[in-house]
Short mmCIF file of C-alpha atoms and ligand atoms in Angstrom, two decimals:
data_model
loop_
_atom_site.label_atom_id
_atom_site.label_comp_id
_atom_site.label_asym_id
_atom_site.label_seq_id
_atom_site.Cartn_x
_atom_site.Cartn_y
_atom_site.Cartn_z
CA MET C 1 -70.17 36.23 -64.79
CA SER C 2 -72.05 33.44 -66.42
CA GLU C 3 -71.35 33.27 -70.22
CA ARG C 4 -73.95 33.29 -72.92
CA PHE C 5 -72.35 30.41 -74.94
CA THR C 6 -69.82 27.86 -74.69
CA VAL C 7 -66.91 28.11 -77.10
CA VAL C 8 -66.94 24.35 -78.04
CA GLU C 9 -70.47 24.74 -79.47
CA ILE C 10 -69.16 27.58 -81.66
CA ILE C 11 -66.00 25.81 -82.75
CA SER C 12 -68.18 22.74 -83.66
CA ALA C 13 -70.61 24.72 -85.67
CA LYS C 14 -67.87 26.22 -87.82
CA ARG C 15 -66.16 23.03 -88.17
CA ASP C 16 -69.48 21.54 -89.50
CA LYS C 17 -69.76 24.37 -92.06
CA HIS C 18 -72.66 26.25 -90.17
CA ASP C 19 -72.88 29.94 -90.24
CA LEU C 20 -72.20 31.72 -86.85
CA SER C 21 -74.94 34.02 -85.58
CA ASP C 22 -74.47 37.72 -84.92
CA GLU C 23 -74.65 36.92 -81.14
CA GLN C 24 -72.28 34.07 -81.24
CA ILE C 25 -69.60 36.31 -83.10
CA ASP C 26 -70.04 39.21 -80.79
CA TRP C 27 -69.58 36.84 -77.73
CA VAL C 28 -66.64 35.04 -79.09
CA VAL C 29 -64.53 38.21 -79.96
CA ASP C 30 -65.41 39.89 -76.70
CA ALA C 31 -64.78 36.78 -74.61
CA TYR C 32 -61.44 36.01 -76.24
CA THR C 33 -60.31 39.59 -75.59
CA ARG C 34 -61.48 39.35 -71.93
CA GLY C 35 -59.44 36.16 -71.60
CA VAL C 36 -62.43 33.84 -71.09
CA ILE C 37 -61.56 31.68 -74.23
CA ALA C 38 -58.07 29.94 -74.23
CA ASP C 39 -55.64 30.35 -77.00
CA GLU C 40 -56.00 26.74 -78.06
CA GLN C 41 -59.86 27.02 -78.32
CA MET C 42 -59.49 30.20 -80.41
CA SER C 43 -56.87 28.50 -82.44
CA ALA C 44 -59.43 25.80 -83.30
CA LEU C 45 -61.92 28.35 -84.42
CA LEU C 46 -59.47 30.19 -86.59
CA MET C 47 -58.47 27.05 -88.37
CA ALA C 48 -62.14 26.23 -88.92
CA ILE C 49 -62.69 29.74 -90.36
CA LEU C 50 -59.78 29.33 -92.55
CA LEU C 51 -60.81 26.00 -93.83
CA ASN C 52 -64.80 26.65 -94.05
CA GLY C 53 -64.92 30.43 -94.71
CA MET C 54 -67.30 33.07 -93.51
CA ASN C 55 -70.24 34.72 -95.45
CA SER C 56 -70.25 38.51 -96.00
CA ARG C 57 -72.68 39.05 -92.85
CA GLU C 58 -70.41 37.06 -90.70
CA ILE C 59 -67.25 38.98 -92.02
CA SER C 60 -68.96 42.27 -91.35
CA ARG C 61 -70.07 41.26 -87.83
CA TRP C 62 -66.68 39.83 -86.97
CA THR C 63 -65.11 43.23 -88.08
CA ASP C 64 -67.62 45.21 -86.01
CA ALA C 65 -66.86 43.17 -82.93
CA MET C 66 -63.13 43.76 -83.31
CA ILE C 67 -63.79 47.55 -83.63
CA ALA C 68 -66.18 47.45 -80.37
CA SER C 69 -63.23 45.94 -78.51
CA GLY C 70 -61.55 49.32 -78.36
CA GLU C 71 -61.64 53.04 -78.99
CA LYS C 72 -62.82 54.72 -82.19
CA MET C 73 -60.83 57.85 -83.23
CA SER C 74 -62.17 60.98 -84.74
CA TRP C 75 -60.62 63.65 -86.92
CA SER C 76 -63.70 66.01 -87.07
CA MET C 77 -61.62 68.75 -85.62
CA LEU C 78 -59.50 68.93 -88.62
CA ASP C 79 -60.21 71.66 -91.38
CA ARG C 80 -59.42 69.18 -94.18
CA PRO C 81 -60.67 65.70 -95.06
CA THR C 82 -58.67 62.65 -93.96
CA VAL C 83 -57.59 59.94 -96.22
CA ASP C 84 -55.34 56.88 -95.54
CA LYS C 85 -53.80 54.10 -97.61
CA HIS C 86 -53.02 50.58 -96.56
CA SER C 87 -50.77 48.05 -98.36
CA THR C 88 -51.12 44.51 -97.59
CA GLY C 89 -47.28 44.43 -97.74
CA GLY C 90 -44.54 43.26 -99.92
CA VAL C 91 -40.72 43.52 -100.80
CA GLY C 92 -39.15 46.91 -101.22
CA ASP C 93 -42.74 48.38 -100.72
CA LYS C 94 -41.64 51.90 -99.18
CA ILE C 95 -44.52 53.71 -100.96
CA THR C 96 -46.23 55.03 -97.78
CA LEU C 97 -43.12 56.95 -97.05
CA PRO C 98 -43.34 59.44 -99.88
CA LEU C 99 -47.01 59.09 -100.39
CA ALA C 100 -48.23 60.50 -96.85
CA PRO C 101 -46.39 63.80 -97.08
CA LEU C 102 -47.12 64.11 -100.90
CA VAL C 103 -50.79 63.79 -100.21
CA ALA C 104 -50.53 66.13 -97.38
CA ALA C 105 -48.81 68.73 -99.56
CA CYS C 106 -51.73 68.45 -102.00
CA GLY C 107 -54.42 69.38 -99.28
CA ALA C 108 -55.66 66.25 -97.56
CA ALA C 109 -54.84 65.14 -93.96
CA VAL C 110 -53.12 61.68 -93.64
CA PRO C 111 -53.45 59.91 -90.41
CA GLN C 112 -51.31 56.83 -91.28
CA LEU C 113 -51.00 54.06 -88.77
CA SER C 114 -48.41 51.75 -89.74
CA GLY C 115 -46.89 48.43 -88.73
CA ARG C 116 -43.65 46.47 -88.43
CA GLY C 117 -42.14 43.96 -90.82
CA LEU C 118 -43.41 40.44 -90.51
CA GLY C 119 -41.46 37.60 -92.13
CA HIS C 120 -40.00 38.53 -95.49
CA THR C 121 -41.95 41.66 -95.91
CA GLY C 122 -40.71 45.07 -94.62
CA GLY C 123 -42.53 47.53 -92.18
CA THR C 124 -42.91 51.08 -92.47
CA LEU C 125 -42.14 51.79 -88.70
CA ASP C 126 -38.96 49.85 -88.81
CA LYS C 127 -37.76 51.83 -91.96
CA LEU C 128 -38.58 55.01 -90.24
CA GLU C 129 -36.53 53.98 -87.15
CA SER C 130 -33.40 54.25 -89.38
CA ILE C 131 -33.71 58.00 -88.78
CA LYS C 132 -31.90 58.99 -85.62
CA GLY C 133 -34.40 60.08 -82.81
CA TRP C 134 -37.60 59.26 -84.93
CA LYS C 135 -40.33 58.06 -82.53
CA ALA C 136 -43.22 55.60 -83.63
CA SER C 137 -45.39 55.68 -80.53
CA LEU C 138 -47.39 58.94 -80.11
CA SER C 139 -50.41 59.47 -77.77
CA ASN C 140 -53.51 60.55 -79.45
CA ASN C 141 -52.91 64.08 -78.59
CA GLU C 142 -49.46 63.97 -80.05
CA MET C 143 -50.86 62.41 -83.10
CA LEU C 144 -53.39 65.24 -83.41
CA LYS C 145 -50.67 67.84 -82.93
CA VAL C 146 -48.35 66.45 -85.76
CA ILE C 147 -51.26 66.08 -88.35
CA GLN C 148 -52.37 69.78 -87.47
CA GLU C 149 -48.84 70.97 -87.93
CA CYS C 150 -47.74 68.93 -90.90
CA GLY C 151 -50.88 67.56 -92.48
CA ALA C 152 -49.60 63.94 -92.12
CA VAL C 153 -48.48 61.64 -89.37
CA ILE C 154 -47.08 58.25 -89.79
CA CYS C 155 -47.02 56.30 -86.36
CA ALA C 156 -47.94 53.04 -84.56
CA ALA C 157 -51.57 52.28 -83.70
CA GLY C 158 -52.03 52.80 -79.96
CA ALA C 159 -52.82 49.92 -77.45
CA GLY C 160 -56.56 51.05 -77.43
CA LEU C 161 -57.20 50.58 -81.12
CA ALA C 162 -58.86 47.19 -81.86
CA PRO C 163 -57.27 45.18 -79.09
CA ALA C 164 -59.03 42.09 -80.10
CA ASP C 165 -57.14 42.18 -83.40
CA LYS C 166 -53.71 42.62 -81.76
CA LYS C 167 -54.43 39.27 -79.68
CA LEU C 168 -55.90 37.42 -82.63
CA TYR C 169 -53.22 38.49 -85.08
CA ALA C 170 -50.36 37.26 -82.58
CA LEU C 171 -52.17 33.97 -82.29
CA ARG C 172 -52.71 33.61 -86.05
CA ASP C 173 -49.10 34.34 -86.63
CA VAL C 174 -47.96 31.25 -84.69
CA THR C 175 -51.07 28.86 -85.73
CA GLY C 176 -50.80 28.97 -89.56
CA THR C 177 -54.06 30.90 -89.70
CA VAL C 178 -52.96 34.16 -91.23
CA GLU C 179 -53.75 33.41 -94.91
CA ALA C 180 -57.70 33.48 -94.62
CA ILE C 181 -59.48 36.27 -96.52
CA PRO C 182 -62.29 36.80 -93.78
CA LEU C 183 -59.53 37.06 -91.16
CA ILE C 184 -57.22 39.40 -93.17
CA ALA C 185 -60.04 41.63 -94.40
CA SER C 186 -61.48 41.82 -90.89
CA SER C 187 -58.17 42.55 -89.29
CA ILE C 188 -57.06 45.30 -91.68
CA MET C 189 -60.45 47.02 -91.98
CA SER C 190 -61.32 46.98 -88.17
CA LYS C 191 -58.21 48.95 -87.50
CA LYS C 192 -58.74 51.43 -90.43
CA ILE C 193 -62.48 51.96 -89.53
CA ALA C 194 -61.43 52.38 -85.89
CA GLU C 195 -58.84 54.80 -86.85
CA GLY C 196 -61.58 57.23 -88.14
CA THR C 197 -60.43 58.00 -91.52
CA SER C 198 -63.13 59.32 -94.05
CA ALA C 199 -61.61 57.71 -96.96
CA LEU C 200 -59.25 54.91 -97.70
CA VAL C 201 -57.18 53.53 -100.57
CA LEU C 202 -56.08 49.91 -100.43
CA ASP C 203 -53.03 48.51 -102.22
CA VAL C 204 -53.55 44.86 -102.40
CA LYS C 205 -50.28 43.15 -103.48
CA THR C 206 -50.30 39.98 -105.44
CA GLY C 207 -47.34 37.68 -106.75
CA SER C 208 -44.60 35.67 -105.08
CA GLY C 209 -43.65 38.23 -102.50
CA ALA C 210 -47.33 39.07 -101.44
CA PHE C 211 -49.55 37.16 -98.88
CA MET C 212 -51.97 36.44 -101.91
CA SER C 213 -49.79 35.00 -104.69
CA ASP C 214 -52.77 34.35 -106.87
CA PRO C 215 -54.28 37.60 -108.44
CA LYS C 216 -57.73 36.12 -108.04
CA ASP C 217 -57.53 35.72 -104.33
CA ALA C 218 -56.02 39.31 -104.23
CA ALA C 219 -59.03 40.50 -106.08
CA LEU C 220 -61.39 38.77 -103.83
CA LEU C 221 -59.69 40.12 -100.75
CA ALA C 222 -59.77 43.61 -102.18
CA ARG C 223 -63.55 43.24 -103.02
CA THR C 224 -64.18 42.10 -99.43
CA MET C 225 -62.28 44.93 -97.86
CA VAL C 226 -63.99 47.45 -100.15
CA ASP C 227 -67.35 46.23 -99.06
CA LEU C 228 -66.63 46.33 -95.28
CA GLY C 229 -65.36 50.07 -95.67
CA LYS C 230 -68.55 50.96 -97.68
CA ARG C 231 -70.74 49.43 -94.96
CA ALA C 232 -68.93 51.40 -92.45
CA GLY C 233 -69.30 54.63 -94.26
CA VAL C 234 -65.66 54.98 -95.18
CA SER C 235 -65.15 55.70 -99.02
CA THR C 236 -63.01 52.79 -100.00
CA ARG C 237 -61.53 51.75 -103.21
CA ALA C 238 -58.65 49.24 -104.01
CA LEU C 239 -55.84 48.77 -106.61
CA VAL C 240 -54.56 45.06 -106.87
CA THR C 241 -50.93 45.73 -107.77
CA ALA C 242 -47.73 43.49 -108.62
CA MET C 243 -45.48 42.11 -106.11
CA ASP C 244 -43.76 39.37 -108.17
CA VAL C 245 -40.63 41.69 -108.57
CA PRO C 246 -39.45 43.89 -105.69
CA LEU C 247 -40.66 47.50 -105.86
CA GLY C 248 -37.87 50.04 -106.67
CA LEU C 249 -34.20 49.24 -106.36
CA THR C 250 -33.73 48.40 -102.46
CA ALA C 251 -35.13 46.13 -99.83
CA GLY C 252 -34.10 46.94 -96.28
CA ASN C 253 -34.58 49.68 -93.76
CA SER C 254 -32.21 52.50 -94.16
CA LEU C 255 -31.77 51.62 -97.73
CA GLU C 256 -35.51 52.21 -98.38
CA ILE C 257 -35.26 55.47 -96.55
CA ARG C 258 -32.47 56.61 -98.83
CA GLU C 259 -34.65 55.65 -101.97
CA THR C 260 -37.61 57.50 -100.43
CA LEU C 261 -35.46 60.66 -100.25
CA GLU C 262 -34.49 60.35 -103.97
CA VAL C 263 -38.23 60.22 -104.76
CA LEU C 264 -39.17 63.21 -102.63
CA ALA C 265 -36.05 65.12 -104.43
CA GLY C 266 -38.03 64.50 -107.79
CA GLY C 267 -36.03 61.40 -108.76
CA GLY C 268 -36.15 57.65 -107.73
CA PRO C 269 -36.96 54.42 -109.58
CA SER C 270 -39.79 54.59 -112.17
CA ASP C 271 -41.92 51.92 -110.57
CA VAL C 272 -41.91 53.58 -107.19
CA VAL C 273 -42.73 57.03 -108.55
CA GLU C 274 -45.52 55.66 -110.73
CA LEU C 275 -47.18 53.71 -107.98
CA THR C 276 -46.91 56.79 -105.61
CA LEU C 277 -48.40 59.10 -108.06
CA LEU C 278 -51.28 56.52 -109.00
CA LEU C 279 -52.14 56.30 -105.21
CA ALA C 280 -51.87 59.80 -104.58
CA ASN C 281 -54.38 60.67 -107.28
CA GLU C 282 -56.72 57.96 -105.97
CA MET C 283 -56.39 59.33 -102.50
CA LEU C 284 -57.21 62.89 -103.53
CA ASP C 285 -60.04 61.76 -105.73
CA ALA C 286 -61.40 59.81 -102.79
CA VAL C 287 -61.89 62.79 -100.70
CA GLY C 288 -62.75 65.30 -103.62
CA ILE C 289 -59.75 67.27 -103.65
CA LYS C 290 -58.63 68.81 -107.14
CA PRO C 291 -55.08 70.07 -106.08
CA LYS C 292 -53.86 73.44 -107.26
CA VAL C 293 -50.42 71.70 -107.74
CA SER C 294 -50.54 68.18 -109.10
CA PRO C 295 -48.82 65.39 -107.21
CA ALA C 296 -46.15 64.90 -109.87
CA ASP C 297 -45.27 68.66 -109.64
CA ALA C 298 -45.31 68.41 -105.73
CA LEU C 299 -42.65 65.70 -105.82
CA LYS C 300 -40.58 67.74 -108.41
CA ASN C 301 -40.88 71.17 -106.63
CA GLY C 302 -39.92 69.99 -103.10
CA MET C 303 -43.49 70.57 -101.50
CA ALA C 304 -43.70 66.96 -100.59
CA MET C 305 -40.09 66.83 -99.25
CA ASP C 306 -40.93 69.93 -97.13
CA VAL C 307 -43.85 68.11 -95.40
CA TRP C 308 -41.63 65.10 -94.97
CA ARG C 309 -38.93 67.08 -93.24
CA LYS C 310 -41.46 68.76 -90.92
CA MET C 311 -43.22 65.42 -90.15
CA ILE C 312 -39.83 63.79 -89.35
CA LYS C 313 -38.77 66.59 -87.10
CA ALA C 314 -42.20 66.75 -85.34
CA GLN C 315 -41.72 63.09 -84.33
CA GLY C 316 -38.21 63.72 -82.94
CA GLY C 317 -36.21 62.59 -86.08
CA ASP C 318 -32.97 64.48 -87.30
CA ASN C 319 -33.33 64.94 -90.93
CA ASP C 320 -29.68 65.74 -91.41
CA ALA C 321 -28.12 62.74 -89.46
CA PRO C 322 -26.35 60.04 -91.55
CA LEU C 323 -28.54 56.97 -92.13
CA PRO C 324 -27.15 53.64 -90.88
CA VAL C 325 -24.85 51.77 -93.27
CA ALA C 326 -24.18 48.05 -92.81
CA LYS C 327 -20.54 46.97 -91.99
CA GLU C 328 -20.02 44.55 -94.86
CA LYS C 329 -21.19 44.05 -98.22
CA ILE C 330 -20.88 41.55 -101.17
CA GLU C 331 -21.93 41.62 -104.96
CA ILE C 332 -23.92 39.03 -106.98
CA LYS C 333 -22.98 39.26 -110.71
CA ALA C 334 -24.52 38.03 -113.90
CA ASP C 335 -22.99 34.81 -115.17
CA SER C 336 -24.03 35.42 -118.72
CA SER C 337 -25.04 38.34 -121.01
CA GLY C 338 -28.62 38.99 -122.20
CA LYS C 339 -31.96 40.33 -120.86
CA LEU C 340 -32.90 39.92 -117.19
CA LEU C 341 -36.25 38.18 -117.63
CA THR C 342 -37.36 37.68 -113.90
CA LEU C 343 -36.42 39.02 -110.46
CA ASP C 344 -38.31 37.05 -107.85
CA ALA C 345 -39.71 39.19 -104.78
CA LEU C 346 -40.10 36.45 -102.41
CA LYS C 347 -36.42 35.22 -102.76
CA VAL C 348 -34.98 38.85 -102.64
CA GLY C 349 -37.30 39.30 -99.51
CA ILE C 350 -36.20 36.17 -97.68
CA SER C 351 -32.56 37.04 -98.43
CA ALA C 352 -32.81 40.69 -97.08
CA TRP C 353 -34.48 39.02 -93.95
CA ARG C 354 -31.69 36.68 -93.50
CA LEU C 355 -29.17 39.48 -93.77
CA GLY C 356 -30.78 41.21 -90.76
CA ALA C 357 -33.34 43.53 -92.27
CA GLY C 358 -36.36 41.38 -90.86
CA ARG C 359 -37.18 39.65 -87.51
CA GLN C 360 -37.04 35.87 -86.80
CA LYS C 361 -39.20 36.57 -83.84
CA GLN C 362 -41.34 39.32 -82.43
CA GLY C 363 -39.36 42.08 -80.79
CA GLU C 364 -35.95 41.27 -82.09
CA VAL C 365 -33.56 44.17 -82.80
CA LEU C 366 -33.02 44.81 -86.52
CA GLN C 367 -29.85 45.59 -88.33
CA LEU C 368 -31.06 48.92 -89.77
CA GLY C 369 -28.51 49.07 -92.72
CA ALA C 370 -28.93 45.47 -93.81
CA GLY C 371 -30.75 44.68 -97.05
CA ILE C 372 -30.36 44.41 -100.77
CA GLU C 373 -29.54 46.95 -103.49
CA ILE C 374 -30.93 45.97 -106.87
CA HIS C 375 -28.84 47.09 -109.96
CA ALA C 376 -30.96 45.52 -112.71
CA LYS C 377 -34.59 44.86 -113.15
CA PRO C 378 -36.56 42.57 -115.64
CA GLY C 379 -36.20 44.07 -119.09
CA ASP C 380 -32.67 45.45 -118.69
CA ILE C 381 -29.75 44.38 -120.71
CA VAL C 382 -26.84 43.04 -118.59
CA LYS C 383 -23.33 41.70 -119.51
CA THR C 384 -21.44 38.91 -117.87
CA GLY C 385 -19.85 40.04 -114.57
CA GLN C 386 -22.03 43.02 -114.22
CA LYS C 387 -23.55 43.63 -110.66
CA ILE C 388 -26.99 42.53 -110.31
CA LEU C 389 -27.42 42.66 -106.50
CA THR C 390 -25.36 44.12 -103.76
CA LEU C 391 -25.98 42.37 -100.18
CA HIS C 392 -25.53 44.46 -97.01
CA SER C 393 -25.13 43.19 -93.59
CA ASP C 394 -23.31 43.97 -90.27
CA GLU C 395 -22.26 40.24 -89.97
CA SER C 396 -20.37 38.61 -92.81
CA ALA C 397 -21.47 35.16 -91.42
CA ARG C 398 -24.95 35.95 -92.68
CA PHE C 399 -23.99 36.12 -96.36
CA ASP C 400 -23.95 32.31 -97.05
CA ARG C 401 -27.57 31.69 -96.00
CA ALA C 402 -28.66 35.08 -97.73
CA LYS C 403 -27.09 33.76 -101.02
CA GLU C 404 -28.68 30.41 -100.54
CA ALA C 405 -32.03 32.19 -100.56
CA LEU C 406 -31.26 33.86 -103.85
CA VAL C 407 -30.66 30.55 -105.90
CA GLY C 408 -32.78 30.98 -108.91
CA ALA C 409 -33.85 34.68 -107.90
CA PHE C 410 -33.19 36.09 -111.35
CA SER C 411 -32.96 34.60 -114.92
CA ILE C 412 -31.15 35.95 -117.99
CA GLY C 413 -32.47 35.07 -121.43
CA GLY C 414 -31.81 36.25 -125.03
CA VAL C 415 -32.29 39.96 -125.83
CA ASP C 416 -35.50 39.05 -127.84
CA ASP C 417 -37.14 36.92 -125.10
CA PRO C 418 -40.32 38.17 -123.57
CA ILE C 419 -39.93 39.33 -119.90
CA LYS C 420 -42.26 37.43 -117.28
CA ARG C 421 -43.80 39.97 -114.88
CA LEU C 422 -47.21 41.25 -113.88
CA PRO C 423 -48.31 44.57 -114.97
CA LEU C 424 -47.87 47.14 -112.09
CA VAL C 425 -51.74 47.58 -111.62
CA ILE C 426 -53.83 44.42 -112.29
CA GLU C 427 -57.15 45.67 -111.36
CA ARG C 428 -59.11 48.66 -109.66
CA ILE C 429 -62.07 47.95 -107.41
CA GLU C 430 -64.36 50.68 -106.23
CA GLY C 431 -67.39 50.39 -103.92
N1 URA B 501 -52.16 42.90 -92.03
C1 URA B 501 -52.92 42.87 -91.04
O1 URA B 501 -53.12 44.02 -90.25
N2 URA B 501 -53.72 41.80 -90.67
C2 URA B 501 -53.72 40.78 -91.40
O2 URA B 501 -54.40 39.72 -91.04
C3 URA B 501 -52.76 40.59 -92.61
C4 URA B 501 -51.97 41.72 -92.75
#
C-alpha cells in the first residue's frame, strides 16, 4: 500500500516547531500502530513533541487517532449512569480500591479500568492480585456481568482498547518521553474515552512522588485532560491533589489491601478517608446522583464493604484467604525527639520498590507482601527510638538498598516548627 506521508517529513516539521496537520496526525498514529513506522522514527517524533509541545487542536486530534486505533465500549445497556476515576499515580495511592465499591453502593455504575505499577508508583491491579484467586483480565462480557451484579468492576483494559497507546506508552517508557503533557493527556484520555464512561473524575497528583512535581504543571495537565473529556462529551472534572507525602500509612501491595479493608470497615487513615469521600462526592455529582445514604455513612454502615466483597468474589477472589505477609522486616526509628516535619513520597516509593513491591522491568513477578508501613506522618510528635517506618521484604538482602533510598526521607524539628507539606487538595478544575 502506498503511504500518504513520509515520516521523516513529519519528524522534521515538529523538530522545526511547526504544527502538524490533522491528516499528518491521523496517518502517523495509524502507520505506527500498523508497524509501518520504525520505533526509532517514532522515538524521534515523541522527543520532538516533548521538546516543542502541541497546540490544543493537535492534542485533540492525536487523542482521537489513538481512540480510533481500537474498539469503543458502550454501557448504554446499564440502568444507571457510569462514572470512572483516574489517578495519575503516586505512593500509597490505594484510593480506587475503596472508592469504586463505595460509589457503586451509592447508586452509580463504576467501570474501572486500571493499570499496573510503574517505577516507584504502585498499580491497582498488582495490589488486587494479593487477594488469592482474584483475576485482573476479563472479557468485555465478563466485565459487563460483574458490573451488572455488583455495580463496580476493577480490571485490566483489554487488548482492543486504544492499541496505539499501548505501543506508544511502551516506547515512551524506554525513550525518556513519558513526561510530556500532550502525550500524558492523550494517553490517559484516549483510554478513558474509549472505555465509554459517561463521566470522569481525574485525580492529578503533584509533589515529589508524582509525575508532575510542580503544581503548575499538574494544573496544566488537569486542564488539558478536562478539555479533552469535554470535547468528547464525557463530563470531566479534576482535582489536583498532594503527593509530596505518601497517602495513608502503607505503600506496597498486600499492605495497601489491608488498609483498604480498614477504610471499608469504617476506619483507616484520615487522609485516605478524606480523599475517598471527596472523590466519591465529585463522582456522584458528575452523574447527578443524590444518594439516599451519604458516602460517609456507606463506609460506616458496611454498604461499601458488601459491594467490595461481592466484586472480589465475582472476579474469582477469596475474601477470607489470608493476605501475603513478607518473610522479613526491619524498623527505622527516630534519632531525636520533636515534631515530624517532612516525609518524602518519592523516597518512600523508591524504597518500597527496592524491597520488591515494584518491578525493575515489565513482566517481573512482585513480592506481594513487600513494602513499607508508616507509623508517623508530618505533624506527629515523636520520641527518640520510636518506630517511624517498618520495611517488609521476602529477602533480607534487599534492606540495605531500601534503607539507602530513605536517607533524608523524613526530618524531625522542634514542636513549634511549621510542617512543610502541600494541602490535600490544591485545585479543582471543571469543564
Ligand atoms: N498513565 C498513562 O496511562 N499514560 C501516561 O502517559 C502516563 C500515565
